[in-house]
Short mmCIF file of C-alpha atoms in Angstrom, two decimals:
data_model
loop_
_atom_site.label_atom_id
_atom_site.label_comp_id
_atom_site.label_asym_id
_atom_site.label_seq_id
_atom_site.Cartn_x
_atom_site.Cartn_y
_atom_site.Cartn_z
CA UNK A 1 0.00 0.00 0.00
CA UNK A 2 2.76 2.43 0.96
CA UNK A 3 4.95 1.64 -2.03
CA UNK A 4 2.12 1.92 -4.54
CA UNK A 5 0.82 5.19 -3.07
CA UNK A 6 4.26 6.79 -3.13
CA UNK A 7 4.98 5.61 -6.67
CA UNK A 8 1.65 7.02 -7.81
CA UNK A 9 2.30 10.39 -6.16
CA UNK A 10 5.68 10.82 -7.83
CA UNK A 11 4.25 9.90 -11.22
CA UNK A 12 2.80 13.35 -11.92
CA UNK A 13 6.26 14.91 -11.76
CA UNK A 14 7.75 12.23 -14.02
CA UNK A 15 4.89 12.64 -16.51
CA UNK A 16 5.89 16.27 -17.03
CA UNK A 17 9.57 15.46 -17.51
CA UNK A 18 10.43 16.77 -14.05
CA UNK A 19 12.75 15.68 -11.28
CA UNK A 20 11.38 15.22 -7.75
CA UNK A 21 13.11 17.21 -5.00
CA UNK A 22 11.38 16.08 -1.79
CA UNK A 23 8.17 14.57 -0.46
CA UNK A 24 5.87 14.99 2.55
CA UNK A 25 3.76 12.20 4.01
CA UNK A 26 -0.01 12.69 4.29
CA UNK A 27 -1.67 10.12 6.57
CA UNK A 28 -5.16 9.43 7.84
CA UNK A 29 -5.23 6.46 10.21
CA UNK A 30 -7.35 5.15 13.11
CA UNK A 31 -5.66 6.08 16.39
CA UNK A 32 -6.86 2.84 18.02
CA UNK A 33 -4.67 0.81 15.62
CA UNK A 34 -1.44 2.74 16.10
CA UNK A 35 0.00 -0.01 18.26
CA UNK A 36 -0.47 -2.71 15.60
CA UNK A 37 2.52 -1.75 13.45
CA UNK A 38 0.42 -1.31 10.30
CA UNK A 39 1.11 2.39 9.88
CA UNK A 40 4.83 1.88 10.37
CA UNK A 41 4.81 -0.68 7.57
CA UNK A 42 2.93 1.67 5.22
CA UNK A 43 5.32 4.53 5.94
CA UNK A 44 8.31 2.23 5.51
CA UNK A 45 7.04 1.26 2.06
CA UNK A 46 6.58 4.89 1.06
CA UNK A 47 10.00 5.74 2.43
CA UNK A 48 11.61 2.96 0.41
CA UNK A 49 10.14 4.37 -2.80
CA UNK A 50 11.24 7.91 -1.92
CA UNK A 51 14.74 6.57 -1.28
CA UNK A 52 14.65 4.73 -4.61
CA UNK A 53 13.64 8.00 -6.29
CA UNK A 54 16.57 9.72 -4.57
CA UNK A 55 14.51 12.22 -2.58
CA UNK A 56 14.19 12.91 1.16
CA UNK A 57 10.96 12.70 3.13
CA UNK A 58 10.69 16.04 4.97
CA UNK A 59 8.07 15.17 7.55
CA UNK A 60 4.35 15.32 6.87
CA UNK A 61 0.90 15.52 8.45
CA UNK A 62 -1.41 12.98 10.07
CA UNK A 63 -4.97 12.89 11.37
CA UNK A 64 -7.11 10.35 13.24
CA UNK A 65 -9.53 8.78 10.74
CA UNK A 66 -11.55 5.56 10.69
CA UNK A 67 -10.46 4.76 7.13
CA UNK A 68 -6.71 4.51 6.41
CA UNK A 69 -5.43 6.88 3.72
CA UNK A 70 -1.88 7.54 2.64
CA UNK A 71 -0.20 9.63 0.00
CA UNK A 72 2.58 12.11 -0.66
CA UNK A 73 2.93 15.75 -1.48
CA UNK A 74 5.65 15.46 -4.12
CA UNK A 75 7.57 18.61 -5.09
CA UNK A 76 9.85 18.68 -8.11
CA UNK A 77 11.42 20.92 -10.72
CA UNK A 78 11.77 21.16 -14.48
CA UNK A 79 13.14 23.85 -16.77
CA UNK A 80 10.21 25.99 -18.02
CA UNK A 81 11.15 25.42 -21.65
CA UNK A 82 11.40 21.66 -21.22
CA UNK A 83 8.09 20.93 -19.50
CA UNK A 84 6.26 17.98 -21.09
CA UNK A 85 2.53 18.74 -21.03
CA UNK A 86 -0.56 16.81 -22.10
CA UNK A 87 -1.58 19.57 -24.52
CA UNK A 88 0.93 19.43 -27.37
CA UNK A 89 0.19 16.16 -29.20
CA UNK A 90 0.21 16.62 -32.98
CA UNK A 91 -1.21 14.73 -35.96
CA UNK A 92 1.28 12.10 -36.99
CA UNK A 93 2.50 11.42 -33.46
CA UNK A 94 2.70 7.81 -32.34
CA UNK A 95 1.23 6.76 -28.98
CA UNK A 96 3.49 4.71 -26.70
CA UNK A 97 2.47 3.15 -23.35
CA UNK A 98 4.99 2.16 -20.66
CA UNK A 99 2.95 -0.06 -18.28
CA UNK A 100 0.27 -2.68 -18.91
CA UNK A 101 -3.30 -1.83 -17.89
CA UNK A 102 -5.70 -3.80 -15.70
CA UNK A 103 -4.77 -2.86 -12.12
CA UNK A 104 -8.33 -1.78 -11.35
CA UNK A 105 -9.64 -5.21 -12.30
CA UNK A 106 -7.00 -6.93 -10.15
CA UNK A 107 -7.75 -4.68 -7.16
CA UNK A 108 -11.47 -5.35 -7.50
CA UNK A 109 -10.84 -9.10 -7.64
CA UNK A 110 -8.57 -8.84 -4.59
CA UNK A 111 -11.31 -7.15 -2.57
CA UNK A 112 -13.70 -9.88 -3.65
CA UNK A 113 -11.24 -12.60 -2.64
CA UNK A 114 -11.01 -13.87 -6.22
CA UNK A 115 -7.53 -12.77 -7.31
CA UNK A 116 -4.84 -15.49 -7.51
CA UNK A 117 -1.67 -14.74 -5.54
CA UNK A 118 0.58 -14.67 -8.61
CA UNK A 119 -1.75 -12.22 -10.34
CA UNK A 120 -1.69 -9.94 -7.28
CA UNK A 121 2.09 -10.11 -6.97
CA UNK A 122 2.60 -9.21 -10.63
CA UNK A 123 0.17 -6.27 -10.45
CA UNK A 124 1.78 -4.93 -7.26
CA UNK A 125 5.26 -5.15 -8.79
CA UNK A 126 4.12 -3.12 -11.82
CA UNK A 127 2.22 -0.53 -9.76
CA UNK A 128 5.24 -0.06 -7.49
CA UNK A 129 7.59 0.56 -10.43
CA UNK A 130 8.58 4.22 -10.67
CA UNK A 131 7.98 6.05 -13.95
CA UNK A 132 11.40 7.65 -13.52
CA UNK A 133 13.12 5.59 -16.20
CA UNK A 134 10.30 6.12 -18.68
CA UNK A 135 10.41 9.86 -17.97
CA UNK A 136 14.17 10.00 -18.53
CA UNK A 137 13.75 8.13 -21.81
CA UNK A 138 11.09 10.49 -23.15
CA UNK A 139 13.02 13.61 -22.12
CA UNK A 140 16.16 12.33 -23.78
CA UNK A 141 14.23 11.44 -26.95
CA UNK A 142 12.22 14.65 -27.20
CA UNK A 143 8.46 14.04 -27.29
CA UNK A 144 5.46 16.25 -27.88
CA UNK A 145 3.17 15.30 -25.00
CA UNK A 146 2.64 12.83 -22.17
CA UNK A 147 0.36 11.96 -19.26
CA UNK A 148 0.33 9.27 -16.63
CA UNK A 149 -2.53 6.78 -16.71
CA UNK A 150 -4.47 6.60 -13.45
CA UNK A 151 -8.11 6.75 -12.35
CA UNK A 152 -9.68 7.79 -15.65
CA UNK A 153 -8.21 4.77 -17.43
CA UNK A 154 -6.26 4.65 -20.66
CA UNK A 155 -9.18 5.98 -22.72
CA UNK A 156 -9.97 8.75 -20.24
CA UNK A 157 -6.46 10.10 -20.02
CA UNK A 158 -5.98 9.82 -23.77
CA UNK A 159 -9.24 11.72 -24.30
CA UNK A 160 -8.05 14.52 -22.02
CA UNK A 161 -4.75 14.75 -23.88
CA UNK A 162 -6.54 14.92 -27.22
CA UNK A 163 -8.99 17.59 -26.09
CA UNK A 164 -6.17 19.71 -24.68
CA UNK A 165 -4.18 19.28 -27.90
CA UNK A 166 -7.09 19.81 -30.31
CA UNK A 167 -6.60 16.44 -32.05
CA UNK A 168 -8.08 12.93 -32.36
CA UNK A 169 -6.55 9.45 -32.15
CA UNK A 170 -6.77 5.89 -33.36
CA UNK A 171 -6.05 2.94 -31.02
CA UNK A 172 -5.17 -0.63 -31.96
CA UNK A 173 -6.55 -2.56 -29.01
CA UNK A 174 -4.61 -5.75 -29.75
CA UNK A 175 -1.34 -3.91 -29.10
CA UNK A 176 -2.36 -2.52 -25.69
CA UNK A 177 -0.51 -4.55 -23.00
CA UNK A 178 -2.61 -6.03 -20.19
CA UNK A 179 -1.50 -7.23 -16.76
CA UNK A 180 -1.14 -10.97 -16.30
CA UNK A 181 -4.52 -12.45 -15.36
CA UNK A 182 -6.46 -9.21 -15.73
CA UNK A 183 -8.31 -10.18 -18.91
CA UNK A 184 -9.70 -13.32 -17.28
CA UNK A 185 -10.81 -11.38 -14.20
CA UNK A 186 -12.46 -8.68 -16.31
CA UNK A 187 -14.25 -11.37 -18.30
CA UNK A 188 -15.57 -12.76 -15.03
CA UNK A 189 -17.24 -9.41 -14.29
CA UNK A 190 -14.80 -8.13 -11.65
CA UNK A 191 -15.06 -4.50 -12.70
CA UNK A 192 -14.67 -1.43 -10.47
CA UNK A 193 -17.42 1.17 -10.25
CA UNK A 194 -14.93 3.80 -11.41
CA UNK A 195 -14.32 1.84 -14.60
CA UNK A 196 -18.04 1.71 -15.36
CA UNK A 197 -18.27 5.48 -14.84
CA UNK A 198 -15.28 6.03 -17.11
CA UNK A 199 -16.89 4.10 -19.94
CA UNK A 200 -20.22 5.88 -19.48
CA UNK A 201 -18.54 9.30 -19.49
CA UNK A 202 -16.60 8.44 -22.66
CA UNK A 203 -19.46 6.84 -24.59
CA UNK A 204 -19.96 9.88 -26.83
CA UNK A 205 -16.25 10.26 -27.57
CA UNK A 206 -15.10 6.72 -28.41
CA UNK A 207 -15.98 4.71 -31.53
CA UNK A 208 -15.38 0.99 -31.00
CA UNK A 209 -15.15 -1.28 -34.02
CA UNK A 210 -17.63 -4.16 -33.82
CA UNK A 211 -14.70 -6.57 -33.52
CA UNK A 212 -13.66 -5.08 -30.14
CA UNK A 213 -15.19 -7.36 -27.50
CA UNK A 214 -16.71 -6.21 -24.21
CA UNK A 215 -13.79 -7.38 -22.09
CA UNK A 216 -11.35 -5.34 -24.15
CA UNK A 217 -13.60 -2.29 -23.90
CA UNK A 218 -13.71 -2.71 -20.13
CA UNK A 219 -9.93 -2.95 -19.85
CA UNK A 220 -9.39 0.15 -21.99
CA UNK A 221 -11.53 2.10 -19.53
CA UNK A 222 -10.21 0.32 -16.43
CA UNK A 223 -9.51 2.75 -13.57
CA UNK A 224 -5.78 2.41 -12.95
CA UNK A 225 -3.64 2.97 -9.90
CA UNK A 226 -0.04 4.02 -10.51
CA UNK A 227 -0.17 3.31 -14.24
CA UNK A 228 2.46 4.05 -16.84
CA UNK A 229 3.16 7.01 -19.07
CA UNK A 230 1.16 7.55 -22.25
CA UNK A 231 3.50 9.37 -24.62
CA UNK A 232 2.86 11.15 -27.94
CA UNK A 233 6.14 11.00 -29.84
CA UNK A 234 6.92 12.24 -33.38
CA UNK A 235 6.94 9.38 -35.86
CA UNK A 236 10.59 9.85 -36.75
CA UNK A 237 11.60 9.44 -33.08
CA UNK A 238 9.61 6.33 -32.19
CA UNK A 239 12.49 3.91 -32.73
CA UNK A 240 14.74 6.06 -30.55
CA UNK A 241 12.17 6.21 -27.75
CA UNK A 242 11.62 2.46 -27.83
CA UNK A 243 15.36 1.88 -27.59
CA UNK A 244 15.67 4.30 -24.69
CA UNK A 245 12.80 2.58 -22.83
CA UNK A 246 14.48 -0.84 -22.85
CA UNK A 247 15.15 -1.79 -19.23
CA UNK A 248 13.58 1.46 -17.98
CA UNK A 249 9.87 0.59 -18.10
CA UNK A 250 7.77 -2.57 -17.68
CA UNK A 251 6.71 -2.35 -21.35
CA UNK A 252 7.23 -0.10 -24.37
CA UNK A 253 4.17 -0.62 -26.54
CA UNK A 254 3.13 1.28 -29.65
CA UNK A 255 -0.66 1.38 -29.29
CA UNK A 256 -1.93 3.93 -31.80
CA UNK A 257 -1.51 7.28 -33.46
CA UNK A 258 -2.65 10.89 -33.24
CA UNK A 259 -4.82 12.21 -36.06
CA UNK A 260 -6.32 15.46 -37.23
CA UNK A 261 -9.99 15.42 -36.38
CA UNK A 262 -12.61 16.29 -33.78
CA UNK A 263 -10.71 17.09 -30.56
CA UNK A 264 -10.97 14.22 -28.09
CA UNK A 265 -12.36 11.69 -30.57
CA UNK A 266 -10.96 8.15 -30.28
CA UNK A 267 -11.51 5.30 -32.70
CA UNK A 268 -10.65 1.80 -31.47
CA UNK A 269 -10.18 -1.26 -33.64
#
């Protein structure tokens, strides 16, 4: 829990091509359980990720709350002329994804007691992987736009990028990487409420080919936790980016392209 939360918090800085400087812990936790060692374990996990990212934890804030919550205030820096935003994708750009999707399905199955141990372990390992290496690769390559993929799912975050950039996109669903075991769990109906809301909100903006099955549609809208970077890279730099991502990200998948068209429109085949 601590490792995933910290990785997720740092992701926003990495998505903009920045470098984190320090973090602060934010904790809500039931006072009656302070003697159980649970909070210490959560904070240790977050601290390990901060150490991995090379940044100090400069204190934080805590409150007594019945429901445990943990996250970080992550402060970083980037040169103003080198900020990577989600609003500069251009027609002809290629879309590259750096982590497989499906963590929302796995988390839902875990809460229902229906997620196999190996599926959980794989999903946790991916969610706890920093986007630092992927960020370094995209900055070195020179890309047009990027965003991290979290609660709005792959389709939701892509839609936001396209609207901000004034462009459309085409996705090839068969090339989108999926976490081990997630497709089977999604097919069994283990779908988060957030995912269902994502797909409802996007219904007017996404055109699915008839060949795209319901499970694939669900996964494309799956509400992620600590997902990868979705990068819009010029076509003539794709090969360079893919080379730079080797060993720096869980995956480096070319999943589609940016097109001229109605801003925010996504076609999926």
